[in-house]
Tab-separated table of C-alpha atoms in Angstrom:
chain	number	residue	atom	x	y	z
A	1082	MET	CA	-6.550	18.827	-136.872
A	1083	THR	CA	-8.376	16.894	-134.137
A	1084	ASP	CA	-11.820	15.327	-134.480
A	1085	ASP	CA	-12.934	17.053	-131.277
A	1086	LEU	CA	-13.179	20.617	-132.571
A	1087	TYR	CA	-16.931	20.644	-132.107
A	1088	GLY	CA	-16.533	19.444	-128.535
A	1089	LEU	CA	-13.922	22.121	-127.802
A	1090	ALA	CA	-16.138	24.787	-129.327
A	1091	MET	CA	-19.105	23.653	-127.230
A	1092	THR	CA	-16.985	23.730	-124.073
A	1093	VAL	CA	-16.260	27.443	-124.417
A	1094	LEU	CA	-19.901	28.418	-125.014
A	1095	HIS	CA	-21.920	29.428	-121.940
A	1096	PRO	CA	-25.494	30.355	-122.966
A	1097	GLY	CA	-28.613	31.320	-121.093
A	1098	PHE	CA	-32.106	30.179	-122.018
A	1099	ASP	CA	-35.704	31.288	-121.693
A	1100	GLY	CA	-38.268	29.592	-119.475
A	1101	THR	CA	-38.332	27.898	-116.077
A	1102	SER	CA	-37.319	24.412	-117.180
A	1103	VAL	CA	-34.392	23.147	-119.215
A	1104	PRO	CA	-35.369	23.180	-122.914
A	1105	ASP	CA	-34.706	20.113	-125.032
A	1106	TRP	CA	-32.148	21.941	-127.154
A	1107	MET	CA	-30.167	22.807	-124.025
A	1108	ARG	CA	-30.229	19.163	-122.950
A	1109	ARG	CA	-28.896	18.137	-126.354
A	1110	ALA	CA	-26.175	20.773	-126.170
A	1111	LEU	CA	-25.104	19.609	-122.712
A	1112	GLY	CA	-24.860	16.082	-124.066
A	1113	GLU	CA	-22.610	17.398	-126.815
A	1114	GLY	CA	-20.184	18.968	-124.360
A	1115	LEU	CA	-21.640	22.418	-123.583
A	1116	GLY	CA	-19.234	23.863	-121.054
A	1117	GLY	CA	-21.462	26.246	-119.157
A	1118	VAL	CA	-24.935	27.652	-118.582
A	1119	VAL	CA	-25.901	31.109	-117.311
A	1120	LEU	CA	-29.051	31.428	-115.192
A	1121	PHE	CA	-31.229	34.521	-114.840
A	1122	ALA	CA	-34.227	35.566	-112.771
A	1123	ARG	CA	-36.488	34.612	-115.687
A	1124	ASN	CA	-35.514	30.968	-115.084
A	1125	ALA	CA	-37.053	30.882	-111.562
A	1126	ILE	CA	-33.840	29.362	-110.234
A	1127	ASP	CA	-34.203	26.534	-107.721
A	1128	GLU	CA	-32.609	23.195	-106.829
A	1129	ARG	CA	-34.860	21.352	-109.278
A	1130	LEU	CA	-33.614	23.421	-112.215
A	1131	VAL	CA	-29.951	23.036	-111.294
A	1132	ARG	CA	-30.353	19.276	-110.739
A	1133	SER	CA	-31.963	19.033	-114.151
A	1134	LEU	CA	-28.940	20.700	-115.742
A	1135	ARG	CA	-26.452	18.591	-113.829
A	1136	SER	CA	-28.295	15.390	-114.710
A	1137	GLU	CA	-27.356	16.070	-118.337
A	1138	ARG	CA	-23.758	17.118	-117.617
A	1139	PRO	CA	-22.541	17.000	-114.002
A	1140	ASP	CA	-19.429	19.093	-114.608
A	1141	THR	CA	-21.020	22.004	-116.485
A	1142	VAL	CA	-20.136	25.464	-115.162
A	1143	ILE	CA	-23.425	26.927	-113.905
A	1144	ALA	CA	-23.115	30.693	-113.482
A	1145	ILE	CA	-25.277	33.471	-112.088
A	1146	ASP	CA	-25.106	37.240	-111.473
A	1147	GLU	CA	-25.624	37.498	-107.724
A	1148	GLU	CA	-23.956	40.729	-106.690
A	1149	GLY	CA	-26.342	41.673	-103.904
A	1150	GLY	CA	-28.060	45.041	-103.945
A	1151	SER	CA	-29.678	45.938	-107.253
A	1152	VAL	CA	-28.355	42.928	-109.195
A	1153	THR	CA	-29.879	39.743	-107.842
A	1154	ARG	CA	-31.238	36.699	-109.650
A	1155	LEU	CA	-32.322	34.714	-106.596
A	1156	GLU	CA	-34.210	37.403	-104.673
A	1157	VAL	CA	-35.594	39.541	-107.444
A	1158	GLU	CA	-39.189	39.589	-106.187
A	1159	ALA	CA	-38.576	40.952	-102.690
A	1160	GLY	CA	-35.135	42.492	-103.168
A	1161	SER	CA	-31.752	41.269	-101.996
A	1162	SER	CA	-30.920	40.321	-98.405
A	1163	PHE	CA	-27.629	42.164	-98.924
A	1164	PRO	CA	-27.284	45.899	-99.588
A	1165	GLY	CA	-24.755	45.817	-102.448
A	1166	ASN	CA	-21.216	47.034	-102.992
A	1167	ARG	CA	-21.648	50.780	-102.504
A	1168	ALA	CA	-23.129	50.272	-99.032
A	1169	LEU	CA	-20.288	47.920	-98.148
A	1170	GLY	CA	-17.784	50.529	-99.301
A	1171	VAL	CA	-19.491	53.261	-97.262
A	1172	VAL	CA	-19.253	51.112	-94.122
A	1173	ASP	CA	-15.678	50.133	-95.112
A	1174	ASP	CA	-15.391	47.082	-92.861
A	1175	VAL	CA	-13.680	44.347	-94.878
A	1176	GLU	CA	-14.758	41.663	-92.423
A	1177	LEU	CA	-18.399	42.583	-92.990
A	1178	THR	CA	-17.790	42.444	-96.741
A	1179	ARG	CA	-16.220	38.995	-96.393
A	1180	ARG	CA	-19.211	37.829	-94.354
A	1181	VAL	CA	-21.634	39.128	-96.969
A	1182	GLY	CA	-19.645	37.409	-99.722
A	1183	ARG	CA	-19.700	34.189	-97.730
A	1184	GLN	CA	-23.465	34.353	-97.280
A	1185	ILE	CA	-23.980	34.955	-100.994
A	1186	GLY	CA	-21.630	32.039	-101.648
A	1187	ARG	CA	-23.650	30.001	-99.159
A	1188	MET	CA	-26.852	30.678	-101.124
A	1189	LEU	CA	-25.189	29.525	-104.335
A	1190	ALA	CA	-23.588	26.502	-102.676
A	1191	GLY	CA	-27.027	25.441	-101.508
A	1192	LEU	CA	-28.183	25.422	-105.132
A	1193	ASP	CA	-25.005	23.748	-106.487
A	1194	ILE	CA	-24.110	26.781	-108.614
A	1195	THR	CA	-20.483	26.856	-109.765
A	1196	LEU	CA	-19.718	30.504	-110.437
A	1197	ASP	CA	-20.886	33.890	-109.206
A	1198	TYR	CA	-20.365	36.712	-111.708
A	1199	ALA	CA	-19.359	38.973	-108.810
A	1200	PRO	CA	-17.942	41.175	-107.475
A	1201	SER	CA	-17.939	44.276	-109.621
A	1202	ALA	CA	-14.334	45.425	-109.215
A	1203	ASP	CA	-15.005	48.624	-111.141
A	1204	VAL	CA	-13.866	51.901	-109.588
A	1205	ASN	CA	-16.849	54.231	-110.027
A	1206	SER	CA	-14.703	57.260	-110.786
A	1207	ASN	CA	-17.286	58.964	-112.998
A	1208	PRO	CA	-20.405	60.097	-111.064
A	1209	ALA	CA	-22.352	60.169	-114.336
A	1210	ASN	CA	-21.842	56.421	-114.860
A	1211	PRO	CA	-25.229	54.980	-115.874
A	1212	VAL	CA	-24.591	51.268	-115.336
A	1213	ILE	CA	-22.095	50.784	-112.474
A	1214	GLY	CA	-22.931	53.352	-109.795
A	1215	VAL	CA	-23.930	51.574	-106.574
A	1216	ARG	CA	-22.671	48.282	-108.026
A	1217	SER	CA	-19.157	49.573	-107.285
A	1218	PHE	CA	-17.629	49.669	-103.812
A	1219	GLY	CA	-16.833	53.319	-104.480
A	1220	PRO	CA	-14.656	55.863	-106.302
A	1221	ASP	CA	-11.351	55.112	-104.537
A	1222	PRO	CA	-9.078	52.392	-106.010
A	1223	GLY	CA	-7.693	51.309	-102.646
A	1224	LEU	CA	-11.127	50.943	-101.100
A	1225	VAL	CA	-12.438	49.015	-104.096
A	1226	ALA	CA	-9.375	46.753	-104.090
A	1227	ARG	CA	-9.619	45.743	-100.434
A	1228	HIS	CA	-13.358	45.076	-100.605
A	1229	THR	CA	-13.003	43.169	-103.876
A	1230	VAL	CA	-10.517	40.872	-102.129
A	1231	ALA	CA	-12.782	40.475	-99.086
A	1232	PHE	CA	-15.787	39.603	-101.267
A	1233	VAL	CA	-13.743	37.102	-103.304
A	1234	HIS	CA	-12.497	35.461	-100.109
A	1235	GLY	CA	-16.058	35.274	-98.809
A	1236	VAL	CA	-17.560	33.660	-101.907
A	1237	GLN	CA	-14.665	31.296	-102.585
A	1238	GLY	CA	-14.388	30.412	-98.918
A	1239	ALA	CA	-17.897	29.014	-99.348
A	1240	GLY	CA	-16.672	26.764	-102.154
A	1241	VAL	CA	-18.119	28.792	-105.052
A	1242	ALA	CA	-15.990	30.518	-107.697
A	1243	ALA	CA	-16.002	34.334	-107.780
A	1244	CYS	CA	-15.549	36.480	-110.892
A	1245	ALA	CA	-14.076	39.999	-110.847
A	1246	LYS	CA	-15.690	42.230	-113.467
A	1247	HIS	CA	-15.673	44.222	-115.809
A	1248	PHE	CA	-11.980	44.176	-116.799
A	1249	PRO	CA	-10.166	46.537	-117.370
A	1250	GLY	CA	-12.758	48.680	-115.542
A	1251	HIS	CA	-16.209	50.054	-116.399
A	1252	GLY	CA	-16.181	52.864	-113.829
A	1253	ASP	CA	-15.189	55.830	-115.972
A	1254	THR	CA	-17.958	55.591	-118.574
A	1255	VAL	CA	-21.061	57.584	-119.439
A	1256	THR	CA	-22.554	54.883	-121.680
A	1257	ASP	CA	-24.290	51.652	-120.693
A	1258	SER	CA	-22.557	48.841	-122.622
A	1259	HIS	CA	-25.892	47.020	-122.853
A	1260	LEU	CA	-26.954	49.789	-125.228
A	1261	ALA	CA	-23.802	51.050	-126.986
A	1262	LEU	CA	-20.010	50.875	-126.863
A	1263	PRO	CA	-18.564	52.993	-124.030
A	1264	THR	CA	-15.197	54.680	-124.440
A	1265	VAL	CA	-12.804	55.165	-121.542
A	1266	HIS	CA	-10.840	58.336	-122.264
A	1267	ALA	CA	-7.951	57.803	-119.873
A	1268	SER	CA	-4.205	57.460	-120.281
A	1269	ARG	CA	-2.509	54.173	-119.601
A	1270	GLU	CA	-0.968	55.717	-116.495
A	1271	VAL	CA	-4.411	56.630	-115.141
A	1272	LEU	CA	-5.717	53.134	-115.899
A	1273	VAL	CA	-2.799	51.576	-114.029
A	1274	GLU	CA	-3.260	53.822	-111.003
A	1275	ARG	CA	-7.065	54.018	-110.906
A	1276	ASP	CA	-8.789	51.103	-112.648
A	1277	LEU	CA	-6.404	48.170	-112.436
A	1278	PRO	CA	-5.604	47.925	-108.679
A	1279	PRO	CA	-8.830	46.045	-107.781
A	1280	PHE	CA	-8.246	43.520	-110.564
A	1281	ARG	CA	-4.600	43.085	-109.642
A	1282	ALA	CA	-5.669	42.545	-106.030
A	1283	ALA	CA	-8.326	40.016	-107.082
A	1284	VAL	CA	-5.796	38.082	-109.171
A	1285	ASP	CA	-3.319	38.088	-106.286
A	1286	ALA	CA	-6.133	36.850	-103.996
A	1287	GLY	CA	-6.738	33.845	-106.255
A	1288	VAL	CA	-9.987	34.832	-107.943
A	1289	ARG	CA	-11.010	31.934	-110.178
A	1290	ALA	CA	-12.586	33.973	-112.988
A	1291	VAL	CA	-12.518	37.436	-114.536
A	1292	MET	CA	-15.175	38.939	-116.815
A	1293	SER	CA	-14.198	41.272	-119.632
A	1294	GLY	CA	-15.922	44.591	-120.196
A	1295	HIS	CA	-17.175	45.669	-123.618
A	1296	LEU	CA	-15.201	48.921	-123.466
A	1297	LEU	CA	-13.175	50.835	-126.009
A	1298	ILE	CA	-10.005	52.006	-124.275
A	1299	PRO	CA	-7.831	53.800	-126.857
A	1300	ALA	CA	-4.847	53.913	-124.490
A	1301	LEU	CA	-4.779	50.101	-124.693
A	1302	ASP	CA	-6.248	49.438	-128.128
A	1303	PRO	CA	-7.625	52.219	-130.347
A	1304	GLU	CA	-9.678	49.851	-132.501
A	1305	ALA	CA	-10.997	46.816	-130.631
A	1306	PRO	CA	-13.207	46.745	-127.514
A	1307	ALA	CA	-11.377	45.167	-124.580
A	1308	THR	CA	-13.273	41.876	-124.947
A	1309	LEU	CA	-11.904	41.543	-128.475
A	1310	SER	CA	-8.463	43.001	-127.802
A	1311	ARG	CA	-5.450	40.725	-127.415
A	1312	THR	CA	-3.561	43.682	-125.952
A	1313	ALA	CA	-6.102	43.956	-123.113
A	1314	MET	CA	-7.009	40.310	-122.540
A	1315	THR	CA	-3.673	38.578	-123.084
A	1316	GLY	CA	-1.018	41.279	-122.864
A	1317	LEU	CA	-2.445	43.120	-119.861
A	1318	LEU	CA	-4.557	40.616	-117.896
A	1319	ARG	CA	-2.570	37.455	-118.599
A	1320	GLY	CA	0.862	38.984	-119.019
A	1321	GLU	CA	1.122	41.973	-116.683
A	1322	LEU	CA	-1.396	40.930	-114.029
A	1323	GLY	CA	-0.546	37.230	-114.233
A	1324	PHE	CA	-4.099	35.884	-114.357
A	1325	ASP	CA	-4.332	32.228	-115.409
A	1326	GLY	CA	-7.930	31.446	-114.476
A	1327	MET	CA	-11.040	31.425	-116.654
A	1328	LEU	CA	-11.681	34.638	-118.570
A	1329	VAL	CA	-15.319	35.050	-119.609
A	1330	THR	CA	-16.928	37.695	-121.790
A	1331	ASP	CA	-19.758	39.880	-120.682
A	1332	ALA	CA	-22.859	38.824	-122.630
A	1333	ILE	CA	-22.091	39.115	-126.333
A	1334	GLU	CA	-25.615	40.152	-127.315
A	1335	MET	CA	-24.981	43.497	-125.602
A	1336	ARG	CA	-25.040	46.251	-128.201
A	1337	ALA	CA	-21.512	47.404	-127.383
A	1338	VAL	CA	-20.197	44.484	-129.433
A	1339	ALA	CA	-23.327	43.088	-131.100
A	1340	ALA	CA	-23.594	46.260	-133.211
A	1341	MET	CA	-20.106	45.581	-134.595
A	1342	PHE	CA	-20.071	41.891	-135.555
A	1343	ALA	CA	-22.220	38.789	-135.870
A	1344	PRO	CA	-22.204	36.509	-132.782
A	1345	GLY	CA	-19.889	33.934	-134.363
A	1346	GLU	CA	-17.382	36.620	-135.331
A	1347	ILE	CA	-17.497	38.071	-131.811
A	1348	ALA	CA	-16.786	34.635	-130.352
A	1349	VAL	CA	-13.840	33.992	-132.664
A	1350	ARG	CA	-12.333	37.430	-132.035
A	1351	ALA	CA	-12.770	37.079	-128.273
A	1352	LEU	CA	-11.106	33.666	-128.246
A	1353	ASN	CA	-8.244	35.020	-130.328
A	1354	ALA	CA	-7.900	37.855	-127.838
A	1355	GLY	CA	-7.432	35.366	-125.000
A	1356	VAL	CA	-10.948	34.852	-123.648
A	1357	ASP	CA	-11.897	31.326	-122.553
A	1358	ALA	CA	-15.687	31.383	-122.242
A	1359	ILE	CA	-18.309	33.125	-124.360
A	1360	CYS	CA	-21.321	34.299	-122.364
A	1361	LEU	CA	-24.581	34.368	-124.312
A	1362	GLY	CA	-27.286	35.848	-122.119
A	1363	LEU	CA	-30.050	34.458	-124.282
A	1364	THR	CA	-29.855	32.314	-127.394
A	1365	THR	CA	-31.576	29.528	-129.293
A	1366	GLU	CA	-30.433	26.144	-130.555
A	1367	ASP	CA	-29.830	27.551	-134.025
A	1368	GLY	CA	-27.971	30.538	-132.613
A	1369	LEU	CA	-25.756	28.354	-130.433
A	1370	ARG	CA	-24.880	26.031	-133.292
A	1371	GLU	CA	-24.108	28.940	-135.608
A	1372	ILE	CA	-21.554	30.235	-133.102
A	1373	ARG	CA	-20.108	26.745	-132.575
A	1374	ASP	CA	-19.779	26.254	-136.326
A	1375	ALA	CA	-18.156	29.676	-136.743
A	1376	ILE	CA	-15.508	28.728	-134.169
A	1377	VAL	CA	-14.830	25.393	-135.861
A	1378	ALA	CA	-14.638	27.060	-139.285
A	1379	ALA	CA	-12.193	29.648	-137.932
A	1380	VAL	CA	-9.892	26.894	-136.663
A	1381	ARG	CA	-10.049	24.999	-139.943
A	1382	ALA	CA	-9.316	28.190	-141.880
A	1383	GLY	CA	-6.297	28.965	-139.717
A	1384	VAL	CA	-7.911	32.132	-138.325
A	1385	LEU	CA	-8.138	30.765	-134.766
A	1386	PRO	CA	-5.282	28.506	-133.634
A	1387	GLU	CA	-6.533	25.146	-132.416
A	1388	GLU	CA	-4.107	25.439	-129.508
A	1389	ARG	CA	-5.841	28.643	-128.386
A	1390	LEU	CA	-9.261	26.952	-128.476
A	1391	ALA	CA	-7.916	23.944	-126.598
A	1392	GLU	CA	-6.343	26.231	-123.985
A	1393	ALA	CA	-9.660	28.010	-123.501
A	1394	ALA	CA	-11.526	24.731	-123.075
A	1395	THR	CA	-8.896	23.556	-120.597
A	1396	ARG	CA	-9.426	26.658	-118.454
A	1397	VAL	CA	-13.201	26.097	-118.440
A	1398	ARG	CA	-12.660	22.508	-117.308
A	1399	ALA	CA	-10.148	23.679	-114.706
A	1400	LEU	CA	-12.766	25.936	-113.141
A	1401	SER	CA	-15.211	23.046	-113.058
A	1402	GLY	CA	-12.514	20.876	-111.511
A	1403	TRP	CA	-11.758	23.465	-108.840
A	1404	TYR	CA	-15.440	23.592	-107.923
A	1405	ALA	CA	-15.612	19.800	-107.670
A	1406	GLY	CA	-12.754	19.911	-105.174
A	1407	GLN	CA	-14.479	22.397	-102.851
A	1408	SER	CA	-17.374	20.222	-101.654
A	1409	ALA	CA	-16.158	20.252	-98.044
A	1410	LEU	CA	-16.137	24.066	-98.015
A	1411	ARG	CA	-19.662	24.128	-99.441
A	1412	ASP	CA	-20.904	21.650	-96.848
A	1413	LYS	CA	-19.461	23.814	-94.092
A	1414	ALA	CA	-20.882	27.019	-95.590
A	1415	ARG	CA	-24.386	25.574	-95.915
A	1416	ALA	CA	-24.439	25.120	-92.152
A	1417	ASP	CA	-22.995	28.574	-91.479
A	1418	LEU	CA	-25.999	30.894	-91.533
A	1419	ASP	CA	-24.952	34.438	-90.652
A	1420	ASP	CA	-28.496	35.707	-90.361
A	1421	GLY	CA	-28.845	39.455	-90.148
A	1422	VAL	CA	-25.444	40.456	-91.551
A	1423	GLY	CA	-27.058	42.108	-94.577
A	1424	LEU	CA	-29.401	44.213	-92.453
A	1425	ALA	CA	-26.546	45.124	-90.132
A	1426	VAL	CA	-24.556	46.476	-93.089
A	1427	ALA	CA	-27.603	48.303	-94.459
A	1428	ARG	CA	-28.179	50.041	-91.125
A	1429	ALA	CA	-24.518	50.976	-90.808
A	1430	ALA	CA	-24.463	52.354	-94.368
A	1431	LEU	CA	-27.302	54.841	-93.883
A	1432	THR	CA	-26.261	58.473	-94.226
A	1433	THR	CA	-28.857	60.753	-92.657
A	1434	THR	CA	-29.493	64.430	-92.053
A	1435	GLY	CA	-32.378	66.209	-90.350
A	1436	THR	CA	-35.200	64.596	-88.434
A	1437	ALA	CA	-38.002	62.546	-89.888
A	1438	ALA	CA	-41.381	63.616	-88.545
A	1439	LEU	CA	-43.683	60.792	-89.631
A	1440	GLY	CA	-45.069	60.633	-86.115
A	1441	GLY	CA	-46.468	57.171	-86.668
A	1442	ARG	CA	-48.613	58.414	-89.571
A	1443	ALA	CA	-48.795	56.502	-92.839
A	1444	PRO	CA	-47.121	58.655	-95.513
A	1445	LEU	CA	-47.655	59.306	-99.178
A	1446	VAL	CA	-44.590	57.895	-100.945
A	1447	VAL	CA	-43.668	59.472	-104.274
A	1448	GLU	CA	-41.323	57.251	-106.309
A	1449	VAL	CA	-39.415	59.310	-108.861
A	1450	ASN	CA	-37.075	57.081	-110.912
A	1451	THR	CA	-37.124	53.464	-109.858
A	1452	ARG	CA	-36.117	51.915	-113.214
A	1453	LEU	CA	-32.374	51.435	-113.361
A	1454	SER	CA	-29.825	50.314	-115.945
A	1455	GLN	CA	-30.212	47.384	-118.314
A	1456	ALA	CA	-28.190	45.304	-115.853
A	1457	VAL	CA	-30.982	45.505	-113.300
A	1458	ASP	CA	-34.080	43.346	-113.582
A	1459	PRO	CA	-37.125	45.629	-114.041
A	1460	ALA	CA	-38.940	43.639	-111.352
A	1461	THR	CA	-36.410	44.551	-108.668
A	1462	PRO	CA	-38.298	46.843	-106.274
A	1463	THR	CA	-36.878	49.834	-104.477
A	1464	GLY	CA	-38.701	48.402	-101.509
A	1465	VAL	CA	-38.952	51.637	-99.507
A	1466	THR	CA	-42.708	51.858	-100.021
A	1467	ALA	CA	-43.197	48.204	-99.093
A	1468	ALA	CA	-40.955	48.553	-96.038
A	1469	LEU	CA	-42.833	51.620	-94.821
A	1470	GLY	CA	-46.166	49.969	-95.553
A	1471	ALA	CA	-45.250	46.992	-93.391
A	1472	LEU	CA	-44.520	49.333	-90.486
A	1473	LEU	CA	-47.208	51.936	-91.197
A	1474	PRO	CA	-50.341	50.353	-92.731
A	1475	GLY	CA	-52.112	52.737	-95.058
A	1476	THR	CA	-48.941	53.969	-96.712
A	1477	GLU	CA	-49.817	55.077	-100.251
A	1478	ARG	CA	-47.593	55.168	-103.333
A	1479	VAL	CA	-47.630	57.266	-106.487
A	1480	ARG	CA	-45.027	57.190	-109.245
A	1481	MET	CA	-43.587	60.080	-111.178
A	1482	GLU	CA	-42.897	59.421	-114.837
A	1483	PRO	CA	-39.266	60.026	-115.922
A	1484	GLU	CA	-38.803	63.758	-116.429
A	1485	GLY	CA	-42.559	64.141	-116.008
A	1486	GLU	CA	-44.688	66.319	-113.785
A	1487	LEU	CA	-44.429	65.982	-110.043
A	1488	PRO	CA	-47.580	64.260	-108.730
A	1489	GLU	CA	-50.046	66.483	-106.931
A	1490	LEU	CA	-48.786	66.607	-103.350
A	1491	ALA	CA	-51.986	68.174	-102.062
A	1492	ARG	CA	-53.544	64.704	-102.133
A	1493	ALA	CA	-51.399	63.902	-99.117
A	1494	GLY	CA	-53.367	66.370	-97.019
A	1495	ASP	CA	-51.702	66.636	-93.648
A	1496	ARG	CA	-49.983	63.285	-94.048
A	1497	PRO	CA	-46.185	63.146	-94.316
A	1498	VAL	CA	-44.660	62.881	-97.796
A	1499	VAL	CA	-41.621	60.710	-98.562
A	1500	LEU	CA	-39.885	61.253	-101.900
A	1501	VAL	CA	-37.872	58.209	-103.075
A	1502	VAL	CA	-35.230	58.929	-105.728
A	1503	HIS	CA	-32.239	57.118	-107.184
A	1504	ASP	CA	-28.866	58.613	-108.110
A	1505	ALA	CA	-29.876	62.247	-107.690
A	1506	ALA	CA	-26.193	63.110	-108.157
A	1507	ARG	CA	-26.466	61.833	-111.742
A	1508	HIS	CA	-29.810	63.281	-112.850
A	1509	ALA	CA	-30.457	67.010	-113.079
A	1510	TRP	CA	-34.187	66.397	-113.594
A	1511	VAL	CA	-34.329	64.368	-110.381
A	1512	ARG	CA	-32.639	67.171	-108.455
A	1513	GLU	CA	-35.142	69.616	-109.971
A	1514	ALA	CA	-38.027	67.369	-108.895
A	1515	VAL	CA	-36.629	67.256	-105.369
A	1516	ALA	CA	-36.321	71.055	-105.312
A	1517	ARG	CA	-39.928	71.500	-106.498
A	1518	ALA	CA	-41.189	69.038	-103.914
A	1519	VAL	CA	-39.256	70.719	-101.098
A	1520	ALA	CA	-40.661	74.111	-102.137
A	1521	LEU	CA	-44.184	72.735	-102.004
A	1522	ARG	CA	-43.680	70.694	-98.852
A	1523	PRO	CA	-40.735	71.922	-96.746
A	1524	ASP	CA	-41.405	69.047	-94.328
A	1525	ILE	CA	-40.833	66.445	-97.053
A	1526	VAL	CA	-38.486	63.507	-96.408
A	1527	VAL	CA	-36.135	62.500	-99.244
A	1528	VAL	CA	-34.730	58.974	-99.559
A	1529	ASP	CA	-32.013	58.378	-102.169
A	1530	THR	CA	-31.334	54.719	-102.938
A	1531	GLY	CA	-28.319	55.447	-105.139
A	1532	ILE	CA	-25.470	57.932	-105.209
A	1533	PRO	CA	-27.008	60.989	-103.547
A	1534	ALA	CA	-26.828	64.693	-104.256
A	1535	ALA	CA	-26.565	67.263	-101.460
A	1536	PRO	CA	-29.160	66.612	-98.742
A	1537	ALA	CA	-32.511	68.327	-99.214
A	1538	GLY	CA	-35.787	68.330	-97.326
A	1539	ALA	CA	-36.616	68.237	-93.632
A	1540	ALA	CA	-34.798	64.901	-93.535
A	1541	HIS	CA	-32.601	63.132	-96.041
A	1542	VAL	CA	-31.684	59.454	-96.036
A	1543	ALA	CA	-29.115	57.893	-98.362
A	1544	THR	CA	-29.197	54.087	-98.406
A	1545	HIS	CA	-26.346	53.745	-100.949
A	1546	GLY	CA	-28.081	50.774	-102.484
A	1547	ILE	CA	-31.290	49.092	-103.575
A	1548	SER	CA	-32.176	45.993	-101.586
A	1549	ARG	CA	-34.806	44.689	-99.236
A	1550	VAL	CA	-32.545	45.307	-96.244
A	1551	SER	CA	-31.602	48.820	-97.389
A	1552	ALA	CA	-35.294	49.683	-97.613
A	1553	GLN	CA	-35.937	48.157	-94.196
A	1554	ALA	CA	-33.076	50.109	-92.632
A	1555	ALA	CA	-34.390	53.364	-94.142
A	1556	ALA	CA	-37.949	52.667	-92.979
A	1557	GLU	CA	-36.737	51.912	-89.449
A	1558	TRP	CA	-34.882	55.218	-89.341
A	1559	LEU	CA	-37.875	57.142	-90.670
A	1560	ILE	CA	-40.258	55.910	-87.960
A	1561	ARG	CA	-37.850	55.758	-85.029
């Protein structure tokens, strides 16, 4: 038994923290060998914060969820400069996807961030999916695979590690794993043909990291969620797909696994399954040390082989080492501003029917369901109202409560009305609200920022994503 068990255990722990400066407990943990840190919008991420982390431990793996579209940590206030995966899949130009990935990588390189928890390689095969949706490139495995590869090449070509998620695939679920444990009811044959191709393609393309999904997949393991399943993590991902990079969990405080075991038990089971890094979205010093001590105790009790823990720590360090060797790529990417590529994709992704008749008049915008899944920061705006307001001063907004009464449209008078919805294809109550609004105002314009239902209204615009540029593209079309 080595004397460095505590150091090995710290290396595989990758926590987040609250606040906009590095807390003292995090500094102490970094000094004790903490292998990684996860940053969120709540941290007000900037160069100062990252430098502060690196001053304590230069080689720590600093990670972030920067997918573009609805999941952004760097542009949460105004919305992302990039329209997100669904829009990229609708356009289906892999070179544009690579360019977007490179620009996201460029943003992270400028901040000295090691790892982007992107792209989502999930095939959104279930239209009722509450958490993936527009975060996926689409419902077709081939399309998702080729755009996953293009995004990985873009990010890693900028000298930042990419991470394909959520293995083995979160697309065929009707439950948000932030809230409960989803079950994927598919045969192994369906998984191989539908869900695995994007991950296989990412591995073949040299993706440096993969994130596990907290998913129960009985065809692989009838008892353990994928994150905690050696069959899924080691047998399938390591063995059949040949992945030898860093495997990180989705955040272990998510209810899908947190409802089953204590954090230390989750960490030990995940490491035994073949995971290398334990993501803790938010923890405290006491919480971190409890998990560290649980890992050490498991090794000493013979529950977790020391060799497995050492292997996991080695993979974390290997990712850090890869990043250190990419400084020339990051320097080149920082100087390679591809300004406007996000807006170009957003414009190309618009799907429109009918004719908008705003006539230069400021509209009343009715926002129906702008709060998204637990993966999306509540502050992320749909942006359509703001984009229209910038072009048509006097634009007014009202919000409809979920499954509530449609706001009184008579207040609009003779002004145009724009109804902004999200994922009408997934919500019967949203479709009913659209139908009521169209009956009251046949000239209404409907904008869907998610996966749309059949077009309705005098004009219908589908942006296929929530972002600043998607909103701008929609507003441009509406006033053209």
